[in-house]
Every structure is written in structure tokens, then in C-alpha cells.
């Protein structure tokens, strides 16, 4: 009887040990993943004001590239909402959602699209993979700031890790520039999903 109990206790101990190791490894992986940035974009140094669809306001332009099914990008849209609230009348904002030819309109008009549509004065449109290549963007959440002449001022992320909302360098840099401050940091990491299937294979 005692031998059987010892065997059972040993098996329970081993199971608890294995479970602890699995949980520990999982937590380490999740933590590492949350701070692992996406691939660096090759953002154009200049975009014609006409290509930016600038209106008569003649303001700087913020472009955000988003994968409509990326959960990490929800935090980026939240930070964009804060940026817009703090910079009313100072910037034009466009969010471009990836629309692969193989996916229906319902796929792109996701809950992330709906979240973005609630931000005042933000223009939402779609972009296909070929057009995306012209911008050199590869990670969802990539945010670019262009001045009134179409020159790239900032390129990067506006979150400090995957899915993390809160104050961050990228958003602070953009807001500071819009208030007349000099740019001290022109690039930050982007934390989001790969925008295209081909990028996931890299």
C-alpha cells in the first residue's frame, strides 16, 4: 500500500514538474514574442503630395498600414486615437488596410476596421499587396509621418511592444513634431503581424 502511494506521489510530482516547465517555457516565449519587433520597413523618403491625397488644409500627413486581422494592431489604433485627440487640426491621418485580391470585403472590414472608423477625421482606405510593395511596408502598425512637402519625417511604430497600449516614443515624437518640436528620433521598432503571406516566409 505504501509503495503504491509512493508511486502515485512520485507520478504527481513528476507531472507537476513537467507542467511547471511547460508553463515557464510558454511564459518566456510569450514575453520574448511581445518585445520582438516586426521587419523594418523601407519607407519612401519622399511621396508626392498628390499621392498623399492632401487636401487644401496643407498639413503634415500620418499614414498607418494595418492588417485587418492582426490582434497586435488594436493597440496601434488605440494609440492613433490618442494621437488624433492630442493633435486636432494639426495633421491629416490615413489608415490603409491590406485587401488581398483573394479575400472578400468582409475580411478587411473587421472589428479593427470598425474601431478605426470611430476615430474622428481619419480617412480609411484599402491597399492591395502590389501597392503595398511600392510603400515598402511589411509589418502591420507601420506608421509614417510626412511633412507638407511630402518628405519623410518619421517611420516606425507607435506602441512599445505587441498589443501594449500606453505612452511610447513613436507617438510622442509625432505629437512633438506637430507642435513644432525638432525630430530627435526618426525611426522606432514596429510591433505587429506580417502584412503579407510572402513576408511570413522570410
PDB file of C-alpha atoms in Angstrom:
ATOM      1  CA  UNK A   1       0.000   0.000   0.000  1.00  0.00           C
ATOM      2  CA  UNK A   2       2.784   2.392   0.970  1.00  0.00           C
ATOM      3  CA  UNK A   3       4.676   1.500  -2.189  1.00  0.00           C
ATOM      4  CA  UNK A   4       1.617   2.259  -4.296  1.00  0.00           C
ATOM      5  CA  UNK A   5       1.154   5.618  -2.564  1.00  0.00           C
ATOM      6  CA  UNK A   6       4.811   6.471  -3.112  1.00  0.00           C
ATOM      7  CA  UNK A   7       4.431   5.610  -6.794  1.00  0.00           C
ATOM      8  CA  UNK A   8       1.331   7.803  -7.112  1.00  0.00           C
ATOM      9  CA  UNK A   9       3.001  10.680  -5.270  1.00  0.00           C
ATOM     10  CA  UNK A  10       6.083  10.371  -7.481  1.00  0.00           C
ATOM     11  CA  UNK A  11       3.945  10.473 -10.624  1.00  0.00           C
ATOM     12  CA  UNK A  12       2.099  13.536  -9.320  1.00  0.00           C
ATOM     13  CA  UNK A  13       5.405  15.222  -8.522  1.00  0.00           C
ATOM     14  CA  UNK A  14       6.760  14.459 -11.996  1.00  0.00           C
ATOM     15  CA  UNK A  15       3.544  15.721 -13.618  1.00  0.00           C
ATOM     16  CA  UNK A  16       3.708  18.952 -11.600  1.00  0.00           C
ATOM     17  CA  UNK A  17       7.353  19.389 -12.526  1.00  0.00           C
ATOM     18  CA  UNK A  18       6.655  18.865 -16.232  1.00  0.00           C
ATOM     19  CA  UNK A  19       3.652  21.227 -16.065  1.00  0.00           C
ATOM     20  CA  UNK A  20       5.789  23.896 -14.365  1.00  0.00           C
ATOM     21  CA  UNK A  21       8.464  23.593 -17.044  1.00  0.00           C
ATOM     22  CA  UNK A  22       5.912  23.828 -19.870  1.00  0.00           C
ATOM     23  CA  UNK A  23       4.245  26.864 -18.303  1.00  0.00           C
ATOM     24  CA  UNK A  24       7.625  28.500 -17.671  1.00  0.00           C
ATOM     25  CA  UNK A  25       8.777  27.959 -21.251  1.00  0.00           C
ATOM     26  CA  UNK A  26       5.440  29.288 -22.532  1.00  0.00           C
ATOM     27  CA  UNK A  27       5.704  32.448 -20.439  1.00  0.00           C
ATOM     28  CA  UNK A  28       9.264  33.050 -21.598  1.00  0.00           C
ATOM     29  CA  UNK A  29       8.193  32.629 -25.228  1.00  0.00           C
ATOM     30  CA  UNK A  30       5.208  34.972 -24.835  1.00  0.00           C
ATOM     31  CA  UNK A  31       7.378  37.606 -23.182  1.00  0.00           C
ATOM     32  CA  UNK A  32      10.027  37.318 -25.881  1.00  0.00           C
ATOM     33  CA  UNK A  33       7.393  37.466 -28.623  1.00  0.00           C
ATOM     34  CA  UNK A  34       5.764  40.576 -27.138  1.00  0.00           C
ATOM     35  CA  UNK A  35       9.002  42.564 -27.438  1.00  0.00           C
ATOM     36  CA  UNK A  36      10.139  41.119 -30.774  1.00  0.00           C
ATOM     37  CA  UNK A  37       9.676  43.793 -33.461  1.00  0.00           C
ATOM     38  CA  UNK A  38       8.489  43.090 -36.986  1.00  0.00           C
ATOM     39  CA  UNK A  39      10.635  43.509 -40.085  1.00  0.00           C
ATOM     40  CA  UNK A  40      11.960  47.005 -40.769  1.00  0.00           C
ATOM     41  CA  UNK A  41      10.177  48.921 -43.498  1.00  0.00           C
ATOM     42  CA  UNK A  42      11.869  50.589 -46.443  1.00  0.00           C
ATOM     43  CA  UNK A  43       9.604  53.645 -46.367  1.00  0.00           C
ATOM     44  CA  UNK A  44       9.896  56.083 -49.290  1.00  0.00           C
ATOM     45  CA  UNK A  45      11.903  59.176 -48.357  1.00  0.00           C
ATOM     46  CA  UNK A  46       9.540  61.292 -50.462  1.00  0.00           C
ATOM     47  CA  UNK A  47       5.938  60.910 -51.594  1.00  0.00           C
ATOM     48  CA  UNK A  48       4.275  63.386 -53.901  1.00  0.00           C
ATOM     49  CA  UNK A  49       1.639  65.432 -52.081  1.00  0.00           C
ATOM     50  CA  UNK A  50      -0.780  64.253 -54.781  1.00  0.00           C
ATOM     51  CA  UNK A  51      -0.081  60.635 -53.844  1.00  0.00           C
ATOM     52  CA  UNK A  52      -0.806  61.526 -50.231  1.00  0.00           C
ATOM     53  CA  UNK A  53      -4.217  62.795 -51.347  1.00  0.00           C
ATOM     54  CA  UNK A  54      -3.596  66.018 -49.480  1.00  0.00           C
ATOM     55  CA  UNK A  55      -6.427  68.488 -49.264  1.00  0.00           C
ATOM     56  CA  UNK A  56      -6.485  72.269 -49.088  1.00  0.00           C
ATOM     57  CA  UNK A  57      -5.504  72.254 -45.415  1.00  0.00           C
ATOM     58  CA  UNK A  58      -1.874  71.639 -46.432  1.00  0.00           C
ATOM     59  CA  UNK A  59      -0.959  69.766 -43.241  1.00  0.00           C
ATOM     60  CA  UNK A  60       1.585  67.049 -42.433  1.00  0.00           C
ATOM     61  CA  UNK A  61       0.279  63.543 -43.121  1.00  0.00           C
ATOM     62  CA  UNK A  62       0.349  60.411 -40.985  1.00  0.00           C
ATOM     63  CA  UNK A  63      -0.005  57.092 -42.803  1.00  0.00           C
ATOM     64  CA  UNK A  64      -0.713  53.880 -40.909  1.00  0.00           C
ATOM     65  CA  UNK A  65      -0.575  50.479 -42.611  1.00  0.00           C
ATOM     66  CA  UNK A  66      -2.699  47.796 -40.979  1.00  0.00           C
ATOM     67  CA  UNK A  67      -3.538  44.122 -41.379  1.00  0.00           C
ATOM     68  CA  UNK A  68      -7.285  43.875 -40.638  1.00  0.00           C
ATOM     69  CA  UNK A  69      -6.875  40.551 -38.809  1.00  0.00           C
ATOM     70  CA  UNK A  70      -3.831  41.440 -36.669  1.00  0.00           C
ATOM     71  CA  UNK A  71      -4.645  41.496 -32.929  1.00  0.00           C
ATOM     72  CA  UNK A  72      -1.407  43.362 -32.161  1.00  0.00           C
ATOM     73  CA  UNK A  73      -2.572  46.302 -34.276  1.00  0.00           C
ATOM     74  CA  UNK A  74      -5.512  47.007 -31.974  1.00  0.00           C
ATOM     75  CA  UNK A  75      -3.061  48.773 -29.638  1.00  0.00           C
ATOM     76  CA  UNK A  76      -1.688  50.802 -32.566  1.00  0.00           C
ATOM     77  CA  UNK A  77      -5.188  52.012 -33.442  1.00  0.00           C
ATOM     78  CA  UNK A  78      -5.769  52.943 -29.805  1.00  0.00           C
ATOM     79  CA  UNK A  79      -2.546  54.986 -29.791  1.00  0.00           C
ATOM     80  CA  UNK A  80      -3.570  56.578 -33.091  1.00  0.00           C
ATOM     81  CA  UNK A  81      -6.830  57.622 -31.457  1.00  0.00           C
ATOM     82  CA  UNK A  82      -4.832  59.324 -28.689  1.00  0.00           C
ATOM     83  CA  UNK A  83      -2.564  60.996 -31.247  1.00  0.00           C
ATOM     84  CA  UNK A  84      -5.550  62.388 -33.169  1.00  0.00           C
ATOM     85  CA  UNK A  85      -7.181  63.623 -29.966  1.00  0.00           C
ATOM     86  CA  UNK A  86      -3.992  65.459 -28.977  1.00  0.00           C
ATOM     87  CA  UNK A  87      -3.336  66.889 -32.459  1.00  0.00           C
ATOM     88  CA  UNK A  88      -6.677  68.102 -33.775  1.00  0.00           C
ATOM     89  CA  UNK A  89      -6.284  70.464 -36.712  1.00  0.00           C
ATOM     90  CA  UNK A  90      -2.542  69.772 -36.974  1.00  0.00           C
ATOM     91  CA  UNK A  91      -2.364  66.664 -39.163  1.00  0.00           C
ATOM     92  CA  UNK A  92      -4.130  64.600 -41.793  1.00  0.00           C
ATOM     93  CA  UNK A  93      -4.380  60.902 -40.952  1.00  0.00           C
ATOM     94  CA  UNK A  94      -4.892  57.981 -43.317  1.00  0.00           C
ATOM     95  CA  UNK A  95      -5.132  54.316 -42.340  1.00  0.00           C
ATOM     96  CA  UNK A  96      -4.596  51.842 -45.171  1.00  0.00           C
ATOM     97  CA  UNK A  97      -5.900  48.321 -44.564  1.00  0.00           C
ATOM     98  CA  UNK A  98      -4.497  45.416 -46.540  1.00  0.00           C
ATOM     99  CA  UNK A  99      -7.058  43.998 -49.003  1.00  0.00           C
ATOM    100  CA  UNK A 100      -5.708  40.883 -50.759  1.00  0.00           C
ATOM    101  CA  UNK A 101      -7.491  40.040 -54.003  1.00  0.00           C
ATOM    102  CA  UNK A 102      -8.314  36.610 -52.619  1.00  0.00           C
ATOM    103  CA  UNK A 103     -10.228  37.946 -49.615  1.00  0.00           C
ATOM    104  CA  UNK A 104     -13.793  39.330 -49.544  1.00  0.00           C
ATOM    105  CA  UNK A 105     -14.680  42.820 -48.371  1.00  0.00           C
ATOM    106  CA  UNK A 106     -15.998  41.390 -45.099  1.00  0.00           C
ATOM    107  CA  UNK A 107     -12.483  40.147 -44.315  1.00  0.00           C
ATOM    108  CA  UNK A 108     -10.982  43.639 -44.437  1.00  0.00           C
ATOM    109  CA  UNK A 109     -13.900  45.361 -42.701  1.00  0.00           C
ATOM    110  CA  UNK A 110     -13.062  43.592 -39.456  1.00  0.00           C
ATOM    111  CA  UNK A 111     -13.512  44.740 -35.858  1.00  0.00           C
ATOM    112  CA  UNK A 112     -10.192  46.554 -36.282  1.00  0.00           C
ATOM    113  CA  UNK A 113     -11.638  48.467 -39.237  1.00  0.00           C
ATOM    114  CA  UNK A 114     -14.706  49.293 -37.151  1.00  0.00           C
ATOM    115  CA  UNK A 115     -12.503  50.507 -34.284  1.00  0.00           C
ATOM    116  CA  UNK A 116     -10.606  52.780 -36.667  1.00  0.00           C
ATOM    117  CA  UNK A 117     -13.772  54.149 -38.266  1.00  0.00           C
ATOM    118  CA  UNK A 118     -14.817  55.587 -34.908  1.00  0.00           C
ATOM    119  CA  UNK A 119     -11.785  57.921 -34.772  1.00  0.00           C
ATOM    120  CA  UNK A 120     -12.825  61.424 -35.927  1.00  0.00           C
ATOM    121  CA  UNK A 121     -11.245  62.884 -39.072  1.00  0.00           C
ATOM    122  CA  UNK A 122      -9.373  59.686 -40.017  1.00  0.00           C
ATOM    123  CA  UNK A 123      -9.539  58.611 -43.655  1.00  0.00           C
ATOM    124  CA  UNK A 124      -9.744  54.825 -44.112  1.00  0.00           C
ATOM    125  CA  UNK A 125      -8.984  53.042 -47.363  1.00  0.00           C
ATOM    126  CA  UNK A 126      -7.709  49.704 -48.640  1.00  0.00           C
ATOM    127  CA  UNK A 127      -4.427  48.801 -50.273  1.00  0.00           C
ATOM    128  CA  UNK A 128      -3.536  45.657 -52.208  1.00  0.00           C
ATOM    129  CA  UNK A 129      -0.272  43.742 -51.976  1.00  0.00           C
ATOM    130  CA  UNK A 130       1.197  45.268 -55.137  1.00  0.00           C
ATOM    131  CA  UNK A 131       0.519  48.795 -53.912  1.00  0.00           C
ATOM    132  CA  UNK A 132       1.902  47.833 -50.517  1.00  0.00           C
ATOM    133  CA  UNK A 133       5.232  46.879 -52.096  1.00  0.00           C
ATOM    134  CA  UNK A 134       5.562  50.388 -53.519  1.00  0.00           C
ATOM    135  CA  UNK A 135       5.495  51.771 -49.978  1.00  0.00           C
ATOM    136  CA  UNK A 136       7.981  49.173 -48.710  1.00  0.00           C
ATOM    137  CA  UNK A 137       5.821  48.300 -45.693  1.00  0.00           C
ATOM    138  CA  UNK A 138       5.976  44.779 -44.284  1.00  0.00           C
ATOM    139  CA  UNK A 139       4.630  44.972 -40.710  1.00  0.00           C
ATOM    140  CA  UNK A 140       1.137  45.855 -39.544  1.00  0.00           C
ATOM    141  CA  UNK A 141       1.138  49.020 -37.465  1.00  0.00           C
ATOM    142  CA  UNK A 142       3.850  50.734 -39.519  1.00  0.00           C
ATOM    143  CA  UNK A 143       3.317  54.469 -39.117  1.00  0.00           C
ATOM    144  CA  UNK A 144       4.886  57.177 -41.260  1.00  0.00           C
ATOM    145  CA  UNK A 145       4.842  60.941 -40.872  1.00  0.00           C
ATOM    146  CA  UNK A 146       5.361  63.127 -43.953  1.00  0.00           C
ATOM    147  CA  UNK A 147       5.735  66.889 -43.870  1.00  0.00           C
ATOM    148  CA  UNK A 148       3.615  69.225 -46.014  1.00  0.00           C
ATOM    149  CA  UNK A 149       6.075  68.881 -48.929  1.00  0.00           C
ATOM    150  CA  UNK A 150       5.945  65.058 -48.878  1.00  0.00           C
ATOM    151  CA  UNK A 151       9.277  64.421 -47.134  1.00  0.00           C
ATOM    152  CA  UNK A 152       9.517  61.509 -44.706  1.00  0.00           C
ATOM    153  CA  UNK A 153       9.958  62.786 -41.153  1.00  0.00           C
ATOM    154  CA  UNK A 154       9.350  59.653 -39.089  1.00  0.00           C
ATOM    155  CA  UNK A 155       8.837  55.939 -39.739  1.00  0.00           C
ATOM    156  CA  UNK A 156       8.119  53.319 -37.103  1.00  0.00           C
ATOM    157  CA  UNK A 157       5.698  52.029 -34.521  1.00  0.00           C
ATOM    158  CA  UNK A 158       3.510  53.881 -32.046  1.00  0.00           C
ATOM    159  CA  UNK A 159       3.475  51.121 -29.414  1.00  0.00           C
ATOM    160  CA  UNK A 160       6.423  49.917 -27.339  1.00  0.00           C
ATOM    161  CA  UNK A 161       5.572  46.201 -27.618  1.00  0.00           C
ATOM    162  CA  UNK A 162       2.994  43.906 -29.188  1.00  0.00           C
ATOM    163  CA  UNK A 163      -0.523  44.765 -28.131  1.00  0.00           C
ATOM    164  CA  UNK A 164       0.658  47.217 -25.467  1.00  0.00           C
ATOM    165  CA  UNK A 165      -1.247  50.468 -25.049  1.00  0.00           C
ATOM    166  CA  UNK A 166       0.254  53.492 -23.307  1.00  0.00           C
ATOM    167  CA  UNK A 167       2.790  56.279 -23.684  1.00  0.00           C
ATOM    168  CA  UNK A 168       5.537  55.438 -26.166  1.00  0.00           C
ATOM    169  CA  UNK A 169       8.370  57.098 -28.040  1.00  0.00           C
ATOM    170  CA  UNK A 170       6.839  56.885 -31.517  1.00  0.00           C
ATOM    171  CA  UNK A 171       3.618  58.652 -30.637  1.00  0.00           C
ATOM    172  CA  UNK A 172       5.470  61.228 -28.520  1.00  0.00           C
ATOM    173  CA  UNK A 173       7.845  62.032 -31.402  1.00  0.00           C
ATOM    174  CA  UNK A 174       4.976  62.596 -33.843  1.00  0.00           C
ATOM    175  CA  UNK A 175       2.965  64.710 -31.413  1.00  0.00           C
ATOM    176  CA  UNK A 176       6.054  66.763 -30.578  1.00  0.00           C
ATOM    177  CA  UNK A 177       6.795  67.439 -34.248  1.00  0.00           C
ATOM    178  CA  UNK A 178       3.214  68.544 -34.872  1.00  0.00           C
ATOM    179  CA  UNK A 179       3.626  71.059 -32.043  1.00  0.00           C
ATOM    180  CA  UNK A 180       6.772  72.500 -33.587  1.00  0.00           C
ATOM    181  CA  UNK A 181       9.491  70.466 -31.854  1.00  0.00           C
ATOM    182  CA  UNK A 182      12.513  69.138 -33.697  1.00  0.00           C
ATOM    183  CA  UNK A 183      12.631  65.432 -34.507  1.00  0.00           C
ATOM    184  CA  UNK A 184      15.129  63.668 -32.257  1.00  0.00           C
ATOM    185  CA  UNK A 185      14.233  60.084 -33.230  1.00  0.00           C
ATOM    186  CA  UNK A 186      13.273  59.278 -36.790  1.00  0.00           C
ATOM    187  CA  UNK A 187      12.672  55.543 -36.507  1.00  0.00           C
ATOM    188  CA  UNK A 188      11.262  53.148 -33.917  1.00  0.00           C
ATOM    189  CA  UNK A 189      10.530  49.394 -33.986  1.00  0.00           C
ATOM    190  CA  UNK A 190       7.128  48.235 -35.192  1.00  0.00           C
ATOM    191  CA  UNK A 191       5.324  45.538 -33.225  1.00  0.00           C
ATOM    192  CA  UNK A 192       2.741  43.787 -35.356  1.00  0.00           C
ATOM    193  CA  UNK A 193       1.909  40.902 -37.666  1.00  0.00           C
ATOM    194  CA  UNK A 194       3.469  40.457 -41.082  1.00  0.00           C
ATOM    195  CA  UNK A 195       1.346  42.278 -43.630  1.00  0.00           C
ATOM    196  CA  UNK A 196       1.638  39.683 -46.397  1.00  0.00           C
ATOM    197  CA  UNK A 197       1.961  35.912 -46.653  1.00  0.00           C
ATOM    198  CA  UNK A 198       5.257  36.254 -48.533  1.00  0.00           C
ATOM    199  CA  UNK A 199       6.713  38.240 -45.631  1.00  0.00           C
ATOM    200  CA  UNK A 200       5.797  35.467 -43.184  1.00  0.00           C
ATOM    201  CA  UNK A 201       8.049  33.082 -45.109  1.00  0.00           C
ATOM    202  CA  UNK A 202      11.115  35.309 -44.681  1.00  0.00           C
TER     203      UNK A 202
END
